[in-house]
Amino acid sequence: MADYDYDVLIIGAGPGGYVAAIRAAQLGLKTACVERRETLGGTCLNVGCIPSKAMLHASEYFDAAKNGAMAEMGIEVTPKLNLAKMHAQRLDAVGGLTKGIEFLFKKNKVDWLKGYAAFESADTVAVGGKSYRAKNIVIATGSSVTPLPGVTIDQKVVVDSTGALELPKVPKRMVVIGGGVIGLELGSVWRRLGSEVTVVEFLDQLLPGMDMDVRKEAAKIFKKQGMTIKLGTKVTGVAVKGSKATLTLEPAAGGAAETLEADCVLVSIGRRPNTEGLAIDKAGLELNARGQIETDHELRTKVPGVWAIGDVIPGPMLAHKAEDEGIAVAENIAGLTGIINHAVIPGVVYTWPEIAGVGLTEDQAKEKGEIKVGKFPMLANSRAKTNHEPDGFVKIIADAKTDRVLGVWAIASVAGTMIAEACLGMEFGATSEDIAYTCHAHPTHSEAIKEAAMGVRGKAIHI
Ligand code: FAD
Ligand code: NAI
């Protein structure tokens, strides 16, 4: 290795970076991973996927007990919220999983370099006053909250997702700015625990990027659950006085302003790549117009030996996308062929019901050519009906000529689990006929996928 300290040095230990580090070490490469946090796992394990799901799961039970869903099944309880304990189980999940990564680093002999990394040149980074030279450097620095100009996040009255995971008491009125994934997941948590939640979304529908049928149905479902949804509305100011906030809202298209009072304001208008302080110019790199680092399909930047993965590069900001890129980059560095299919990356919103999709939306598919669509309501699925889960549907979009599946969308209690089947099918180039003639266990929610596929061909059984 001559005068290199490492074969691979990875900056950032989120799902992209830690997975890349473990895979590189498994492939026999001398590997280090730099992380500035006290714990490994990045946004996802510390303040993202895992703690949000801990709060979503717990609050779902509370809601089912409180809103009568349990009573419908003959379980009559009056729930009492112990928020401190709910937070403790969240922290327990985070602690266990982040420690687990530390264990995996030790097991695979990955060196954790604690501190902030900054490039000194294309093959050298400084961490804590020391320089490390590596044959390959992977930038996996992730992303952080996009601020709303003029609005200060104090993590008390005005919070970002991290603050919203840790609120010490249930706010009476919560206003969520941004009807995307974070706003709907964390808005759902506090709505279930008793807040009056208003979601203010700039666009004319929630969840940009998802299929339009799904977006419209989601808005109906969240309204039915008691959320107030203000679409086509922008927040022009937030004034905080003591423990209260007054928001000024305006129609996105212009018009008369109105005000809204809140005890808590969640700013969730997107995330932006982390590159501050990284001195990427010293590596010979620059950012694109969206502040991201560009790579080719093999995850190489334009500088030989410097690679980038995860939220810091273009594409959906999702943990599983970062992880798959982590595996692929390590394999490419080791001289293997890292494989990642960016056309088949599922997206899941972990609300109740869950909202999931993979591939093209109906509008995107129509732009590419003629299509056929099959749709099956969860109301007609025996398991969903038996479980008192009538909301949602499965929708399959296929090419009209080849019948190849182009996109699958689902709203169902377990849509996040169901979508894996669609991913596998699409990865193998499945047609709707392939799915329609695949035996699905009865009674399962997944039968709705089979029936939607039958619907593409005009012959579902149960509707
Ligand atoms: P990150 O996880 O952001 O990790 C990057 C790491 O790099 C950080 O730990 C950071 O401290 C470190 N770092 C940055 N710069 C430096 C530096 N110069 N030196 C040293 N260390 C540095 N995605 C899903 O797929 N499913 C979900 O359910 C989901 N839920 C989410 C919920 C919330 C509330 C949030 C905020 C996000 C959620 N996400 C979810 C998105 C997911 O967390 C990210 O897509 C994922 O973490 C990106 O992984 P990454 O490795 O690219 O970056
Ligand atoms: P987002 O991009 O999902 O949603 C932001 C929303 O805010 C959009 O609907 C946008 O139109 C709206 N918006 C932007 N500016 C606005 C303004 N001034 N006023 C009102 N609305 C405005 O971003 P979000 O929810 O912050 O999440 C960030 C990222 O984290 C997402 O890209 C997502 O990939 C990831 N994430 C994934 C989760 C999952 O996979 N389940 C869960 C949580 C986050």
Coordinates of C-alpha atoms and ligand atoms in Angstrom, one line a residue:
M1 CA 0.0 0.0 0.0
A2 CA 3.1 2.2 -0.1
D3 CA 2.4 5.4 1.7
Y4 CA -1.4 5.2 1.8
D5 CA -3.0 5.0 5.3
Y6 CA -6.1 3.3 3.8
D7 CA -7.4 1.7 0.7
V8 CA -10.7 3.3 1.3
L9 CA -11.6 6.3 3.6
I10 CA -15.3 7.1 3.8
I11 CA -16.6 10.4 5.1
G12 CA -19.9 10.0 7.0
A13 CA -21.3 6.9 8.8
G14 CA -24.9 7.1 7.7
P15 CA -26.6 4.2 5.9
G16 CA -24.5 5.0 2.8
G17 CA -21.1 5.4 4.5
Y18 CA -21.4 2.6 7.1
V19 CA -22.6 0.1 4.6
A20 CA -19.8 1.1 2.2
A21 CA -17.3 0.7 5.0
I22 CA -18.5 -2.8 6.0
R23 CA -18.7 -4.0 2.4
A24 CA -15.2 -2.6 1.6
A25 CA -13.7 -4.3 4.7
Q26 CA -15.5 -7.6 3.8
L27 CA -13.8 -7.4 0.4
G28 CA -10.4 -7.2 2.1
L29 CA -9.8 -3.5 1.7
K30 CA -8.1 -1.5 4.6
T31 CA -11.0 0.8 5.5
A32 CA -11.7 3.8 7.7
C33 CA -14.9 5.8 8.2
V34 CA -14.9 9.3 9.6
E35 CA -17.9 10.4 11.6
R36 CA -18.4 13.6 13.5
R37 CA -21.4 12.5 15.6
E38 CA -20.9 10.7 18.9
T39 CA -22.7 7.6 17.5
L40 CA -22.7 5.9 14.1
G41 CA -25.7 5.4 11.8
G42 CA -26.1 9.0 10.5
T43 CA -29.4 10.8 10.1
C44 CA -31.3 7.6 9.6
L45 CA -30.5 5.8 12.8
N46 CA -30.0 8.8 15.1
V47 CA -32.7 11.3 14.1
G48 CA -34.4 9.9 11.0
C49 CA -35.9 6.6 9.9
I50 CA -35.5 4.7 13.2
P51 CA -36.7 7.2 15.9
S52 CA -39.5 8.4 13.6
K53 CA -40.7 4.8 13.2
A54 CA -40.4 4.2 16.9
M55 CA -42.8 7.2 17.5
L56 CA -45.1 6.2 14.6
H57 CA -45.4 2.6 15.9
A58 CA -46.1 3.6 19.5
S59 CA -48.5 6.4 18.6
E60 CA -50.4 4.0 16.3
Y61 CA -51.2 1.8 19.2
F62 CA -52.3 4.8 21.3
D63 CA -54.5 6.1 18.5
A64 CA -56.1 2.7 17.9
A65 CA -57.0 2.5 21.6
K66 CA -58.3 6.1 21.7
N67 CA -60.1 6.4 18.4
G68 CA -62.2 3.3 18.7
A69 CA -60.4 1.0 16.3
M70 CA -59.6 -1.4 19.1
A71 CA -63.2 -1.1 20.5
E72 CA -64.5 -2.1 17.1
M73 CA -62.7 -5.5 17.6
G74 CA -64.1 -5.9 21.1
I75 CA -61.1 -4.4 23.0
E76 CA -62.4 -1.6 25.3
V77 CA -59.6 0.4 26.8
T78 CA -59.0 4.0 27.9
P79 CA -55.4 4.7 27.1
K80 CA -53.2 7.0 29.2
L81 CA -50.2 8.6 27.5
N82 CA -46.8 8.2 29.2
L83 CA -44.9 10.4 26.8
A84 CA -41.6 10.1 28.7
K85 CA -41.8 6.3 28.4
M86 CA -42.6 6.6 24.7
H87 CA -39.5 8.7 24.2
A88 CA -37.5 6.3 26.3
Q89 CA -38.4 3.4 24.0
R90 CA -37.5 5.5 21.0
L91 CA -34.1 6.2 22.5
D92 CA -33.7 2.6 23.3
A93 CA -34.2 1.6 19.7
V94 CA -31.7 4.3 18.5
G95 CA -29.1 3.3 21.2
G96 CA -29.4 -0.4 20.3
L97 CA -29.0 0.1 16.6
T98 CA -26.2 2.7 16.6
K99 CA -24.2 0.5 19.1
G100 CA -24.9 -2.4 16.7
I101 CA -23.0 -0.5 13.9
E102 CA -20.1 0.1 16.3
F103 CA -20.0 -3.6 16.9
L104 CA -20.1 -4.4 13.1
F105 CA -17.2 -1.9 12.6
K106 CA -15.1 -3.7 15.2
K107 CA -16.1 -7.1 13.8
N108 CA -15.1 -6.1 10.3
K109 CA -12.0 -4.1 11.4
V110 CA -13.2 -0.8 10.1
D111 CA -11.4 2.1 11.8
W112 CA -13.8 4.8 13.1
L113 CA -12.0 8.1 12.8
K114 CA -13.9 10.4 15.2
G115 CA -14.2 14.0 14.1
Y116 CA -14.9 16.3 11.2
A117 CA -13.3 15.5 7.8
A118 CA -12.0 18.2 5.4
F119 CA -10.2 17.6 2.2
E120 CA -6.5 18.7 2.0
S121 CA -6.1 17.3 -1.5
A122 CA -7.8 14.6 -3.7
D123 CA -6.3 11.8 -1.7
T124 CA -5.9 13.3 1.8
V125 CA -8.3 14.4 4.4
A126 CA -7.7 16.1 7.8
V127 CA -9.6 14.8 10.8
G128 CA -8.9 16.2 14.3
G129 CA -5.6 17.8 13.3
K130 CA -4.2 14.6 11.7
S131 CA -3.9 13.9 7.9
Y132 CA -5.0 10.6 6.4
R133 CA -4.0 9.6 2.9
A134 CA -6.3 7.1 1.1
K135 CA -6.3 5.5 -2.4
N136 CA -10.0 6.0 -2.5
I137 CA -12.2 8.5 -0.7
V138 CA -16.0 8.2 -0.6
I139 CA -18.1 11.2 0.3
A140 CA -21.1 10.1 2.2
T141 CA -21.9 13.2 4.2
G142 CA -25.7 13.0 3.8
S143 CA -28.1 15.9 4.2
S144 CA -29.7 18.2 6.7
V145 CA -32.8 20.3 7.0
T146 CA -33.5 23.0 4.5
P147 CA -34.2 26.2 6.4
L148 CA -37.2 28.4 5.6
P149 CA -35.9 32.0 5.0
G150 CA -36.8 34.3 7.8
V151 CA -37.9 31.5 10.1
T152 CA -35.6 30.6 13.0
I153 CA -35.6 27.1 14.3
D154 CA -35.4 27.3 18.1
Q155 CA -36.3 23.6 18.7
K156 CA -38.9 24.7 21.2
V157 CA -41.7 26.5 19.4
V158 CA -40.3 26.2 15.9
V159 CA -38.8 22.8 15.3
D160 CA -37.3 20.7 12.6
S161 CA -37.7 17.0 12.3
T162 CA -35.1 16.4 15.1
G163 CA -37.0 18.7 17.5
A164 CA -40.3 17.2 16.5
L165 CA -39.2 13.7 17.5
E166 CA -38.4 14.9 21.0
L167 CA -41.2 17.3 22.0
P168 CA -41.5 17.0 25.8
K169 CA -45.3 17.5 25.8
V170 CA -48.1 17.2 23.2
P171 CA -48.7 20.6 21.6
K172 CA -52.3 21.7 21.6
R173 CA -52.0 23.1 18.0
M174 CA -49.2 22.1 15.6
V175 CA -48.7 23.7 12.2
V176 CA -46.6 21.7 9.8
I177 CA -44.9 23.7 7.0
G178 CA -44.5 21.3 4.0
G179 CA -46.8 18.4 3.2
G180 CA -44.1 16.0 2.2
V181 CA -42.9 12.8 3.9
I182 CA -41.6 14.3 7.2
G183 CA -44.6 16.6 7.6
L184 CA -47.1 13.8 7.2
E185 CA -45.2 11.2 9.3
L186 CA -44.4 13.5 12.2
G187 CA -47.7 15.4 11.9
S188 CA -49.4 12.0 12.2
V189 CA -47.5 11.1 15.4
W190 CA -48.6 14.3 17.2
R191 CA -52.2 14.2 15.8
R192 CA -52.5 10.7 17.1
L193 CA -51.2 11.8 20.5
G194 CA -53.8 14.6 20.7
S195 CA -52.5 17.7 18.7
E196 CA -54.7 19.6 16.4
V197 CA -52.5 19.4 13.3
T198 CA -52.6 21.8 10.3
V199 CA -50.5 21.0 7.3
V200 CA -49.6 23.9 5.0
E201 CA -48.4 22.8 1.6
F202 CA -47.2 25.2 -1.1
L203 CA -48.2 22.9 -4.1
D204 CA -51.8 22.0 -5.0
Q205 CA -51.3 18.4 -3.7
L206 CA -49.4 16.6 -0.9
L207 CA -46.4 14.3 -1.5
P208 CA -44.7 15.7 -4.7
G209 CA -43.2 12.9 -6.8
M210 CA -45.8 10.4 -6.1
D211 CA -48.6 9.2 -8.4
M212 CA -51.5 11.8 -8.6
D213 CA -54.2 9.3 -7.6
V214 CA -52.1 8.4 -4.5
R215 CA -51.6 12.1 -3.6
K216 CA -55.3 12.9 -3.9
E217 CA -56.4 9.8 -1.9
A218 CA -53.8 10.6 0.8
A219 CA -55.2 14.1 1.3
K220 CA -58.7 12.6 1.7
I221 CA -57.5 10.0 4.3
F222 CA -55.5 12.5 6.4
K223 CA -58.5 14.9 6.4
K224 CA -60.7 12.0 7.5
Q225 CA -58.3 11.3 10.4
G226 CA -58.7 14.9 11.6
M227 CA -55.7 16.8 10.0
T228 CA -56.5 20.2 8.5
I229 CA -54.8 20.3 5.1
K230 CA -54.2 23.7 3.4
L231 CA -53.0 23.1 -0.1
G232 CA -51.7 25.8 -2.5
T233 CA -50.7 27.9 0.5
K234 CA -47.4 29.5 1.5
V235 CA -46.1 30.6 4.8
T236 CA -44.8 34.1 4.6
G237 CA -43.8 34.6 8.2
V238 CA -43.7 33.1 11.7
A239 CA -43.6 35.4 14.7
V240 CA -42.8 33.7 18.1
K241 CA -43.9 35.3 21.3
G242 CA -43.2 33.3 24.5
S243 CA -44.5 29.8 23.9
K244 CA -46.8 30.7 21.0
A245 CA -46.3 31.3 17.3
T246 CA -48.4 33.3 14.8
L247 CA -48.0 32.2 11.2
T248 CA -48.9 34.4 8.2
L249 CA -50.2 32.4 5.3
E250 CA -51.0 33.4 1.7
P251 CA -52.4 31.5 -1.2
A252 CA -49.4 30.4 -3.4
A253 CA -51.0 32.1 -6.4
G254 CA -51.3 35.3 -4.5
G255 CA -54.2 36.8 -2.6
A256 CA -55.4 37.8 0.9
A257 CA -53.2 36.8 3.8
E258 CA -54.5 35.0 6.9
T259 CA -53.0 34.2 10.3
L260 CA -52.8 30.9 12.2
E261 CA -51.9 30.4 15.9
A262 CA -49.7 27.5 16.9
D263 CA -48.0 26.0 20.0
C264 CA -45.5 24.2 17.8
V265 CA -44.4 24.8 14.2
L266 CA -42.6 22.0 12.3
V267 CA -40.5 23.2 9.3
S268 CA -40.3 20.2 6.9
I269 CA -39.8 21.7 3.4
G270 CA -37.0 19.4 2.3
R271 CA -33.4 18.6 3.0
R272 CA -30.1 19.7 1.4
P273 CA -26.8 18.0 0.9
N274 CA -24.0 18.4 3.6
T275 CA -20.9 19.8 2.0
E276 CA -20.1 22.8 4.3
G277 CA -16.6 22.7 5.7
L278 CA -15.6 19.7 3.6
A279 CA -13.3 21.8 1.3
I280 CA -14.3 19.8 -1.8
D281 CA -12.5 22.4 -3.9
K282 CA -9.2 21.2 -2.5
A283 CA -10.1 17.8 -4.0
G284 CA -10.8 19.5 -7.3
L285 CA -14.6 19.0 -7.1
E286 CA -17.5 21.5 -7.4
L287 CA -21.2 21.4 -6.6
N288 CA -24.0 21.4 -9.1
A289 CA -26.8 24.0 -9.0
R290 CA -28.7 22.0 -6.3
G291 CA -25.6 21.8 -4.1
Q292 CA -25.0 18.1 -4.8
I293 CA -21.9 16.3 -5.9
E294 CA -22.3 14.7 -9.4
T295 CA -21.2 11.2 -10.1
D296 CA -21.4 8.8 -13.0
H297 CA -23.4 5.5 -12.8
E298 CA -20.5 3.8 -11.0
L299 CA -20.6 6.6 -8.3
R300 CA -17.2 8.1 -9.4
T301 CA -16.9 11.8 -9.2
K302 CA -15.0 13.6 -11.9
V303 CA -11.8 13.3 -9.8
P304 CA -10.1 9.9 -10.0
G305 CA -10.2 8.0 -6.7
V306 CA -13.0 10.2 -5.2
W307 CA -16.5 8.7 -5.1
A308 CA -19.8 9.9 -3.7
I309 CA -23.0 8.2 -2.5
G310 CA -26.3 8.8 -0.7
D311 CA -28.1 12.1 0.1
V312 CA -25.2 14.2 -1.1
I313 CA -25.6 13.1 -4.7
P314 CA -28.7 13.4 -7.0
G315 CA -31.6 11.0 -6.6
P316 CA -34.2 10.3 -3.8
M317 CA -32.9 11.0 -0.3
L318 CA -33.7 7.6 1.0
A319 CA -31.7 5.3 3.4
H320 CA -32.1 2.2 1.2
K321 CA -30.9 4.1 -1.9
A322 CA -27.8 5.2 0.1
E323 CA -27.2 1.7 1.4
D324 CA -27.4 0.1 -2.1
E325 CA -25.0 2.8 -3.4
G326 CA -22.8 2.0 -0.4
I327 CA -22.5 -1.6 -1.4
A328 CA -22.1 -0.7 -5.1
V329 CA -19.3 1.8 -4.5
A330 CA -17.3 -0.6 -2.3
E331 CA -17.7 -3.3 -5.0
N332 CA -16.6 -0.9 -7.7
I333 CA -13.6 0.2 -5.7
A334 CA -12.7 -3.5 -5.2
G335 CA -12.7 -4.0 -9.0
L336 CA -16.1 -5.8 -9.0
T337 CA -19.2 -4.6 -10.8
G338 CA -21.4 -2.8 -8.3
I339 CA -25.0 -3.0 -9.3
I340 CA -27.7 -0.4 -8.6
N341 CA -30.9 0.1 -10.6
H342 CA -32.0 3.7 -9.9
A343 CA -35.2 3.0 -11.8
V344 CA -36.4 0.6 -9.1
I345 CA -36.1 2.4 -5.8
P346 CA -39.2 2.2 -3.7
G347 CA -40.5 5.1 -1.6
V348 CA -42.6 4.5 1.5
V349 CA -44.5 7.0 3.8
Y350 CA -45.0 5.2 7.1
T351 CA -48.3 6.8 8.0
W352 CA -51.5 4.9 8.6
P353 CA -52.2 3.5 6.1
E354 CA -48.8 3.4 4.6
I355 CA -48.2 4.9 1.2
A356 CA -45.7 3.3 -1.2
G357 CA -44.7 3.4 -4.8
V358 CA -42.0 2.3 -7.2
G359 CA -41.2 3.2 -10.8
L360 CA -43.1 5.6 -12.9
T361 CA -46.3 7.6 -12.0
E362 CA -49.2 7.4 -14.4
D363 CA -48.4 10.9 -15.7
Q364 CA -44.7 10.0 -16.3
A365 CA -45.6 6.7 -18.0
K366 CA -48.1 8.4 -20.3
E367 CA -45.3 10.8 -21.5
K368 CA -43.3 7.8 -22.6
G369 CA -46.1 6.0 -24.5
E370 CA -49.3 4.1 -24.3
I371 CA -50.1 2.4 -21.0
K372 CA -52.7 0.2 -19.3
V373 CA -53.7 0.7 -15.7
G374 CA -55.2 -1.8 -13.2
K375 CA -56.5 -0.6 -9.8
F376 CA -57.9 -2.6 -7.0
P377 CA -59.4 -1.1 -3.8
M378 CA -58.3 -2.4 -0.4
L379 CA -62.0 -2.4 0.6
A380 CA -62.4 -5.5 -1.7
N381 CA -59.3 -7.3 -0.2
S382 CA -60.6 -9.8 2.3
R383 CA -57.7 -9.4 4.8
A384 CA -57.9 -5.6 4.8
K385 CA -61.6 -5.7 5.2
T386 CA -61.4 -8.3 8.1
N387 CA -58.8 -6.1 9.8
H388 CA -61.0 -3.0 9.6
E389 CA -58.6 -1.3 7.1
P390 CA -60.8 -0.2 4.2
D391 CA -58.7 2.7 3.0
G392 CA -56.5 2.7 0.0
F393 CA -55.8 0.8 -3.2
V394 CA -53.2 -0.8 -5.4
K395 CA -52.5 0.6 -8.8
I396 CA -50.3 -1.0 -11.5
I397 CA -49.2 0.8 -14.6
A398 CA -48.0 -1.3 -17.5
D399 CA -46.8 -0.7 -21.0
A400 CA -49.7 -1.2 -23.4
K401 CA -47.7 -3.0 -26.0
T402 CA -45.2 -5.1 -24.0
D403 CA -47.3 -5.4 -20.8
R404 CA -44.1 -4.7 -18.8
V405 CA -44.8 -3.2 -15.4
L406 CA -43.7 0.4 -15.3
G407 CA -44.9 1.5 -11.9
V408 CA -46.8 0.2 -8.8
W409 CA -48.5 2.4 -6.2
A410 CA -50.2 1.4 -3.0
I411 CA -52.0 2.8 -0.1
A412 CA -52.6 0.0 2.5
S413 CA -51.8 -0.7 6.1
V414 CA -48.7 -2.7 5.0
A415 CA -48.0 -1.0 1.7
G416 CA -44.3 -0.7 2.6
T417 CA -43.9 -4.4 2.9
M418 CA -46.2 -5.1 -0.1
I419 CA -44.1 -2.9 -2.4
A420 CA -41.1 -5.2 -2.2
E421 CA -42.9 -7.7 -4.4
A422 CA -43.4 -5.0 -7.1
C423 CA -39.6 -4.1 -6.8
L424 CA -38.6 -7.7 -7.4
G425 CA -41.0 -8.1 -10.3
M426 CA -39.8 -4.9 -12.0
E427 CA -36.2 -5.8 -11.4
F428 CA -36.9 -9.1 -13.3
G429 CA -38.8 -7.2 -16.0
A430 CA -42.1 -8.7 -15.0
T431 CA -45.3 -8.1 -17.1
S432 CA -48.6 -7.6 -15.4
E433 CA -49.5 -11.1 -16.6
D434 CA -46.5 -12.5 -14.7
I435 CA -47.9 -11.0 -11.5
A436 CA -51.5 -11.9 -12.2
Y437 CA -50.5 -15.6 -12.7
T438 CA -48.3 -15.7 -9.6
C439 CA -50.0 -17.5 -6.7
H440 CA -50.4 -15.2 -3.7
A441 CA -51.3 -16.5 -0.2
H442 CA -54.8 -16.0 1.0
P443 CA -55.9 -14.0 3.0
T444 CA -53.1 -11.4 2.6
H445 CA -53.0 -7.7 1.6
S446 CA -50.7 -8.7 -1.2
E447 CA -53.5 -10.4 -3.0
A448 CA -54.5 -6.8 -3.9
I449 CA -51.3 -6.6 -6.1
K450 CA -52.4 -9.8 -7.9
E451 CA -55.9 -8.4 -8.4
A452 CA -54.6 -5.0 -9.6
A453 CA -52.4 -6.9 -12.1
M454 CA -55.5 -8.9 -13.2
G455 CA -57.2 -5.5 -13.6
V456 CA -54.6 -4.3 -16.1
R457 CA -56.0 -7.1 -18.3
G458 CA -59.5 -6.2 -17.4
K459 CA -60.4 -9.2 -15.2
A460 CA -60.0 -8.8 -11.5
I461 CA -62.2 -11.3 -9.5
H462 CA -63.3 -9.4 -6.4
I463 CA -64.6 -6.2 -8.0
Ligands
FAD1 P1 -26.7 10.5 6.5 O1 -27.5 9.5 7.1 O2 -27.2 11.9 6.6 O3 -25.3 10.4 7.2 C1 -24.2 11.3 6.9 C2 -23.3 11.3 8.1 O4 -22.1 12.0 7.7 C3 -23.9 12.0 9.3 O5 -23.8 11.2 10.4 C4 -23.0 13.2 9.5 O6 -22.7 13.6 10.8 C5 -21.7 12.8 8.8 N1 -20.9 13.9 8.3 C6 -21.3 14.8 7.4 N2 -20.2 15.6 7.1 C7 -19.2 15.1 7.7 C8 -17.8 15.5 7.8 N3 -17.3 16.5 7.1 N4 -17.0 14.8 8.6 C9 -17.5 13.7 9.3 N5 -18.7 13.3 9.3 C10 -19.6 14.0 8.5 N6 -35.3 7.3 4.6 C11 -35.8 6.2 4.4 O7 -35.4 5.5 3.5 N7 -36.8 5.7 5.2 C12 -37.3 6.4 6.2 O8 -38.2 5.9 6.9 C13 -36.7 7.7 6.5 N8 -37.2 8.4 7.5 C14 -36.6 9.6 7.8 C15 -37.1 10.4 8.8 C16 -36.6 11.6 9.1 C17 -37.1 12.4 10.2 C18 -35.5 12.1 8.3 C19 -34.8 13.4 8.6 C20 -35.0 11.3 7.3 C21 -35.5 10.1 7.0 N9 -35.1 9.3 5.9 C22 -35.7 8.1 5.7 C23 -34.0 9.8 5.0 C24 -32.7 9.1 5.5 O9 -32.4 9.3 6.8 C25 -31.5 9.5 4.6 O10 -31.9 9.3 3.2 C26 -30.3 8.7 4.9 O11 -29.9 8.8 6.2 C27 -29.1 9.2 4.0 O12 -28.0 8.4 4.2 P2 -26.5 9.0 4.0 O13 -25.6 7.9 4.4 O14 -26.4 9.6 2.6 O15 -26.4 10.3 5.0
NAI2 P1 -40.2 16.6 1.0 O1 -39.4 17.1 -0.1 O2 -40.7 15.2 1.1 O3 -41.4 17.6 1.3 C1 -41.3 19.0 1.4 C2 -42.7 19.6 1.1 O4 -42.6 20.9 1.5 C3 -43.0 19.5 -0.4 O5 -44.3 19.0 -0.5 C4 -42.9 21.0 -0.8 O6 -43.7 21.3 -1.9 C5 -43.2 21.7 0.4 N1 -42.7 23.1 0.6 C6 -41.5 23.5 0.2 N2 -41.4 24.8 0.5 C7 -42.6 25.2 1.1 C8 -43.1 26.4 1.7 N3 -42.3 27.5 1.8 N4 -44.3 26.4 2.3 C9 -45.1 25.2 2.2 N5 -44.6 24.1 1.7 C10 -43.4 24.0 1.2 O7 -39.2 17.0 2.3 P2 -39.3 16.5 3.8 O8 -40.7 16.1 4.2 O9 -38.7 17.6 4.5 O10 -38.3 15.3 3.8 C11 -37.0 15.4 3.4 C12 -36.5 14.1 2.8 O11 -36.3 13.2 3.8 C13 -37.4 13.6 1.7 O12 -36.8 13.9 0.5 C14 -37.5 12.2 2.0 O13 -36.9 11.5 0.9 C15 -36.7 11.9 3.3 N6 -37.6 11.2 4.2 C16 -38.0 10.0 3.9 C17 -38.9 9.3 4.7 C18 -39.4 8.0 4.3 O14 -38.8 7.4 3.4 N7 -40.4 7.4 4.9 C19 -39.4 9.9 5.9 C20 -38.9 11.2 6.2 C21 -38.0 11.8 5.3

